[in-house]
Amino acid sequence: MGKKADKTNVMRILDKKKVKYNYYSYDSTKLKFVDVANSRGQDLAMTFKALVIVGKSKEYYVFMVPMENELDLKKAAKVAGEKSLEMIPQKELLSVTGYIHGGCSPIGMKNQFRTFIEKRSNCTNKVCRWF
């Protein structure tokens, strides 16, 4: 019998709510999430990344965008009602969210932040994947 994987915050929350999910792991120091998604045959348009952003007001936001896309910070600022936004430094990610780079999820963060998810017409019948 193999070693049981440590559960993440999101896994514990989904278990508590009795939500079915699949768990995949990879060594983010050796692979990029795009390579992992491609190797699994996942549609990059249906696989989202969580980007943690800070506004001029010092408020934090999470933007979920397809892995194949980049976040337009000017458009994101307008949606969030901020004058400007910028990515938080990677070294601050763990202290702000409780997650490390490559494993960030809007579910289970240390603090709840306003989260914006890019609407995709092909995501209507299921929750899309995210890294």
mmCIF file of N, CA, C and O in Angstrom, residues 68-123:
data_model
loop_
_atom_site.group_PDB
_atom_site.id
_atom_site.type_symbol
_atom_site.label_atom_id
_atom_site.label_comp_id
_atom_site.label_asym_id
_atom_site.label_seq_id
_atom_site.Cartn_x
_atom_site.Cartn_y
_atom_site.Cartn_z
ATOM 1 N N GLU A 68 -3.812 29.274 -20.346
ATOM 2 C CA GLU A 68 -3.255 29.764 -21.603
ATOM 3 C C GLU A 68 -3.312 31.290 -21.718
ATOM 4 O O GLU A 68 -2.708 31.853 -22.620
ATOM 5 N N ASN A 69 -3.999 31.959 -20.813
ATOM 6 C CA ASN A 69 -4.181 33.407 -20.893
ATOM 7 C C ASN A 69 -3.336 34.143 -19.851
ATOM 8 O O ASN A 69 -2.956 33.583 -18.839
ATOM 9 N N GLU A 70 -3.110 35.419 -20.129
ATOM 10 C CA GLU A 70 -2.489 36.309 -19.160
ATOM 11 C C GLU A 70 -3.580 37.237 -18.636
ATOM 12 O O GLU A 70 -4.541 37.529 -19.334
ATOM 13 N N LEU A 71 -3.412 37.688 -17.402
ATOM 14 C CA LEU A 71 -4.374 38.612 -16.811
ATOM 15 C C LEU A 71 -4.042 40.031 -17.258
ATOM 16 O O LEU A 71 -2.900 40.473 -17.138
ATOM 17 N N ASP A 72 -5.041 40.728 -17.782
ATOM 18 C CA ASP A 72 -4.896 42.132 -18.131
ATOM 19 C C ASP A 72 -5.137 42.933 -16.852
ATOM 20 O O ASP A 72 -6.279 43.045 -16.388
ATOM 21 N N LEU A 73 -4.067 43.462 -16.257
ATOM 22 C CA LEU A 73 -4.181 44.144 -14.962
ATOM 23 C C LEU A 73 -5.036 45.404 -15.035
ATOM 24 O O LEU A 73 -5.702 45.745 -14.057
ATOM 25 N N LYS A 74 -5.062 46.089 -16.172
ATOM 26 C CA LYS A 74 -5.897 47.286 -16.303
ATOM 27 C C LYS A 74 -7.376 46.916 -16.273
ATOM 28 O O LYS A 74 -8.173 47.542 -15.569
ATOM 29 N N LYS A 75 -7.742 45.860 -17.016
ATOM 30 C CA LYS A 75 -9.137 45.410 -17.012
ATOM 31 C C LYS A 75 -9.515 44.844 -15.646
ATOM 32 O O LYS A 75 -10.614 45.063 -15.156
ATOM 33 N N ALA A 76 -8.599 44.120 -15.023
ATOM 34 C CA ALA A 76 -8.857 43.539 -13.709
ATOM 35 C C ALA A 76 -9.072 44.639 -12.673
ATOM 36 O O ALA A 76 -9.950 44.529 -11.815
ATOM 37 N N ALA A 77 -8.290 45.690 -12.744
ATOM 38 C CA ALA A 77 -8.438 46.811 -11.806
ATOM 39 C C ALA A 77 -9.820 47.440 -11.941
ATOM 40 O O ALA A 77 -10.476 47.754 -10.940
ATOM 41 N N LYS A 78 -10.267 47.588 -13.163
ATOM 42 C CA LYS A 78 -11.599 48.172 -13.395
ATOM 43 C C LYS A 78 -12.682 47.290 -12.777
ATOM 44 O O LYS A 78 -13.583 47.782 -12.101
ATOM 45 N N VAL A 79 -12.585 45.969 -12.982
ATOM 46 C CA VAL A 79 -13.567 45.030 -12.439
ATOM 47 C C VAL A 79 -13.557 45.064 -10.910
ATOM 48 O O VAL A 79 -14.605 45.005 -10.265
ATOM 49 N N ALA A 80 -12.370 45.193 -10.322
ATOM 50 C CA ALA A 80 -12.242 45.184 -8.859
ATOM 51 C C ALA A 80 -12.528 46.548 -8.240
ATOM 52 O O ALA A 80 -12.623 46.660 -7.010
ATOM 53 N N GLY A 81 -12.666 47.587 -9.072
ATOM 54 C CA GLY A 81 -12.909 48.928 -8.551
ATOM 55 C C GLY A 81 -11.660 49.557 -7.948
ATOM 56 O O GLY A 81 -11.742 50.352 -7.013
ATOM 57 N N GLU A 82 -10.513 49.209 -8.486
ATOM 58 C CA GLU A 82 -9.220 49.715 -8.009
ATOM 59 C C GLU A 82 -8.605 50.635 -9.060
ATOM 60 O O GLU A 82 -8.891 50.502 -10.245
ATOM 61 N N LYS A 83 -7.738 51.545 -8.608
ATOM 62 C CA LYS A 83 -7.007 52.387 -9.555
ATOM 63 C C LYS A 83 -5.961 51.579 -10.298
ATOM 64 O O LYS A 83 -5.748 51.773 -11.488
ATOM 65 N N SER A 84 -5.289 50.675 -9.584
ATOM 66 C CA SER A 84 -4.286 49.825 -10.217
ATOM 67 C C SER A 84 -4.108 48.559 -9.400
ATOM 68 O O SER A 84 -4.448 48.511 -8.216
ATOM 69 N N LEU A 85 -3.594 47.529 -10.051
ATOM 70 C CA LEU A 85 -3.333 46.233 -9.421
ATOM 71 C C LEU A 85 -1.941 45.768 -9.805
ATOM 72 O O LEU A 85 -1.431 46.140 -10.860
ATOM 73 N N GLU A 86 -1.359 44.916 -8.956
ATOM 74 C CA GLU A 86 -0.105 44.261 -9.306
ATOM 75 C C GLU A 86 -0.067 42.888 -8.640
ATOM 76 O O GLU A 86 -0.722 42.662 -7.622
ATOM 77 N N MET A 87 0.691 41.983 -9.255
ATOM 78 C CA MET A 87 0.865 40.646 -8.687
ATOM 79 C C MET A 87 1.608 40.786 -7.362
ATOM 80 O O MET A 87 2.485 41.627 -7.239
ATOM 81 N N ILE A 88 1.239 39.952 -6.381
ATOM 82 C CA ILE A 88 2.011 39.981 -5.149
ATOM 83 C C ILE A 88 3.331 39.256 -5.402
ATOM 84 O O ILE A 88 3.399 38.341 -6.223
ATOM 85 N N PRO A 89 4.385 39.660 -4.704
ATOM 86 C CA PRO A 89 5.653 38.950 -4.864
ATOM 87 C C PRO A 89 5.493 37.488 -4.430
ATOM 88 O O PRO A 89 4.800 37.186 -3.454
ATOM 89 N N GLN A 90 6.129 36.587 -5.161
ATOM 90 C CA GLN A 90 6.015 35.155 -4.879
ATOM 91 C C GLN A 90 6.386 34.837 -3.429
ATOM 92 O O GLN A 90 5.767 33.979 -2.803
ATOM 93 N N LYS A 91 7.357 35.542 -2.864
ATOM 94 C CA LYS A 91 7.794 35.264 -1.494
ATOM 95 C C LYS A 91 6.715 35.584 -0.459
ATOM 96 O O LYS A 91 6.777 35.110 0.663
ATOM 97 N N GLU A 92 5.693 36.373 -0.828
ATOM 98 C CA GLU A 92 4.605 36.726 0.090
ATOM 99 C C GLU A 92 3.402 35.786 -0.031
ATOM 100 O O GLU A 92 2.483 35.847 0.779
ATOM 101 N N LEU A 93 3.396 34.935 -1.040
ATOM 102 C CA LEU A 93 2.231 34.097 -1.319
ATOM 103 C C LEU A 93 1.848 33.214 -0.137
ATOM 104 O O LEU A 93 0.679 33.163 0.251
ATOM 105 N N LEU A 94 2.799 32.537 0.469
ATOM 106 C CA LEU A 94 2.507 31.632 1.580
ATOM 107 C C LEU A 94 1.939 32.390 2.777
ATOM 108 O O LEU A 94 0.931 31.979 3.353
ATOM 109 N N SER A 95 2.536 33.515 3.131
ATOM 110 C CA SER A 95 2.053 34.248 4.307
ATOM 111 C C SER A 95 0.682 34.880 4.073
ATOM 112 O O SER A 95 -0.116 34.990 4.998
ATOM 113 N N VAL A 96 0.385 35.271 2.844
ATOM 114 C CA VAL A 96 -0.900 35.914 2.533
ATOM 115 C C VAL A 96 -2.010 34.886 2.373
ATOM 116 O O VAL A 96 -3.126 35.077 2.859
ATOM 117 N N THR A 97 -1.720 33.760 1.675
ATOM 118 C CA THR A 97 -2.776 32.814 1.314
ATOM 119 C C THR A 97 -2.746 31.493 2.072
ATOM 120 O O THR A 97 -3.750 30.806 2.151
ATOM 121 N N GLY A 98 -1.568 31.104 2.561
ATOM 122 C CA GLY A 98 -1.414 29.784 3.158
ATOM 123 C C GLY A 98 -1.034 28.734 2.134
ATOM 124 O O GLY A 98 -0.914 27.561 2.447
ATOM 125 N N TYR A 99 -0.849 29.149 0.885
ATOM 126 C CA TYR A 99 -0.472 28.248 -0.198
ATOM 127 C C TYR A 99 0.880 28.635 -0.763
ATOM 128 O O TYR A 99 1.270 29.806 -0.733
ATOM 129 N N ILE A 100 1.568 27.631 -1.362
ATOM 130 C CA ILE A 100 2.821 27.897 -2.038
ATOM 131 C C ILE A 100 2.572 28.098 -3.521
ATOM 132 O O ILE A 100 1.515 27.732 -4.042
ATOM 133 N N HIS A 101 3.555 28.666 -4.202
ATOM 134 C CA HIS A 101 3.466 28.862 -5.649
ATOM 135 C C HIS A 101 3.264 27.515 -6.338
ATOM 136 O O HIS A 101 3.937 26.545 -6.030
ATOM 137 N N GLY A 102 2.300 27.459 -7.240
ATOM 138 C CA GLY A 102 2.004 26.226 -7.950
ATOM 139 C C GLY A 102 0.913 25.403 -7.289
ATOM 140 O O GLY A 102 0.456 24.425 -7.841
ATOM 141 N N GLY A 103 0.475 25.801 -6.098
ATOM 142 C CA GLY A 103 -0.557 25.051 -5.400
ATOM 143 C C GLY A 103 -1.647 25.940 -4.843
ATOM 144 O O GLY A 103 -2.356 25.571 -3.916
ATOM 145 N N CYS A 104 -1.789 27.114 -5.398
ATOM 146 C CA CYS A 104 -2.727 28.108 -4.873
ATOM 147 C C CYS A 104 -4.144 27.844 -5.383
ATOM 148 O O CYS A 104 -4.355 27.565 -6.553
ATOM 149 N N SER A 105 -5.102 27.922 -4.485
ATOM 150 C CA SER A 105 -6.507 27.733 -4.809
ATOM 151 C C SER A 105 -7.323 28.805 -4.091
ATOM 152 O O SER A 105 -6.989 29.183 -2.974
ATOM 153 N N PRO A 106 -8.395 29.290 -4.712
ATOM 154 C CA PRO A 106 -9.236 30.262 -4.015
ATOM 155 C C PRO A 106 -10.017 29.625 -2.865
ATOM 156 O O PRO A 106 -10.543 30.317 -2.011
ATOM 157 N N ILE A 107 -10.068 28.293 -2.837
ATOM 158 C CA ILE A 107 -10.752 27.581 -1.754
ATOM 159 C C ILE A 107 -9.732 27.249 -0.675
ATOM 160 O O ILE A 107 -8.698 26.676 -0.960
ATOM 161 N N GLY A 108 -10.028 27.621 0.557
ATOM 162 C CA GLY A 108 -9.173 27.246 1.675
ATOM 163 C C GLY A 108 -8.040 28.193 1.983
ATOM 164 O O GLY A 108 -7.129 27.831 2.721
ATOM 165 N N MET A 109 -8.043 29.383 1.432
ATOM 166 C CA MET A 109 -6.994 30.342 1.761
ATOM 167 C C MET A 109 -7.125 30.755 3.222
ATOM 168 O O MET A 109 -8.203 30.666 3.814
ATOM 169 N N LYS A 110 -6.021 31.222 3.805
ATOM 170 C CA LYS A 110 -6.019 31.670 5.200
ATOM 171 C C LYS A 110 -7.060 32.761 5.414
ATOM 172 O O LYS A 110 -7.705 32.821 6.448
ATOM 173 N N ASN A 111 -7.190 33.638 4.440
ATOM 174 C CA ASN A 111 -8.159 34.731 4.480
ATOM 175 C C ASN A 111 -9.016 34.646 3.225
ATOM 176 O O ASN A 111 -8.561 34.192 2.182
ATOM 177 N N GLN A 112 -10.245 35.107 3.343
ATOM 178 C CA GLN A 112 -11.134 35.124 2.187
ATOM 179 C C GLN A 112 -10.928 36.427 1.426
ATOM 180 O O GLN A 112 -11.013 37.506 2.002
ATOM 181 N N PHE A 113 -10.617 36.305 0.153
ATOM 182 C CA PHE A 113 -10.432 37.468 -0.702
ATOM 183 C C PHE A 113 -11.471 37.438 -1.801
ATOM 184 O O PHE A 113 -11.923 36.365 -2.213
ATOM 185 N N ARG A 114 -11.851 38.630 -2.278
ATOM 186 C CA ARG A 114 -12.760 38.676 -3.422
ATOM 187 C C ARG A 114 -12.116 37.914 -4.560
ATOM 188 O O ARG A 114 -10.936 38.093 -4.851
ATOM 189 N N THR A 115 -12.889 37.032 -5.176
ATOM 190 C CA THR A 115 -12.369 36.175 -6.229
ATOM 191 C C THR A 115 -13.165 36.392 -7.499
ATOM 192 O O THR A 115 -14.394 36.397 -7.477
ATOM 193 N N PHE A 116 -12.455 36.574 -8.594
ATOM 194 C CA PHE A 116 -13.060 36.784 -9.899
ATOM 195 C C PHE A 116 -12.664 35.618 -10.793
ATOM 196 O O PHE A 116 -11.489 35.275 -10.873
ATOM 197 N N ILE A 117 -13.649 35.019 -11.444
ATOM 198 C CA ILE A 117 -13.401 33.878 -12.315
ATOM 199 C C ILE A 117 -13.821 34.258 -13.723
ATOM 200 O O ILE A 117 -14.962 34.690 -13.946
ATOM 201 N N GLU A 118 -12.901 34.109 -14.662
ATOM 202 C CA GLU A 118 -13.224 34.420 -16.043
ATOM 203 C C GLU A 118 -14.337 33.504 -16.518
ATOM 204 O O GLU A 118 -14.247 32.282 -16.388
ATOM 205 N N LYS A 119 -15.393 34.087 -17.027
ATOM 206 C CA LYS A 119 -16.536 33.307 -17.496
ATOM 207 C C LYS A 119 -16.178 32.602 -18.795
ATOM 208 O O LYS A 119 -15.649 33.203 -19.714
ATOM 209 N N ARG A 120 -16.457 31.325 -18.816
ATOM 210 C CA ARG A 120 -16.230 30.508 -20.002
ATOM 211 C C ARG A 120 -17.521 29.778 -20.311
ATOM 212 O O ARG A 120 -18.061 29.088 -19.463
ATOM 213 N N SER A 121 -18.019 29.905 -21.516
ATOM 214 C CA SER A 121 -19.289 29.276 -21.858
ATOM 215 C C SER A 121 -19.212 27.757 -21.771
ATOM 216 O O SER A 121 -20.214 27.101 -21.542
ATOM 217 N N ASN A 122 -18.014 27.172 -21.914
ATOM 218 C CA ASN A 122 -17.905 25.720 -21.890
ATOM 219 C C ASN A 122 -17.659 25.168 -20.484
ATOM 220 O O ASN A 122 -17.329 24.011 -20.333
ATOM 221 N N CYS A 123 -17.829 25.972 -19.450
ATOM 222 C CA CYS A 123 -17.652 25.513 -18.066
ATOM 223 C C CYS A 123 -18.988 25.423 -17.334
ATOM 224 O O CYS A 123 -19.030 25.464 -16.122
#
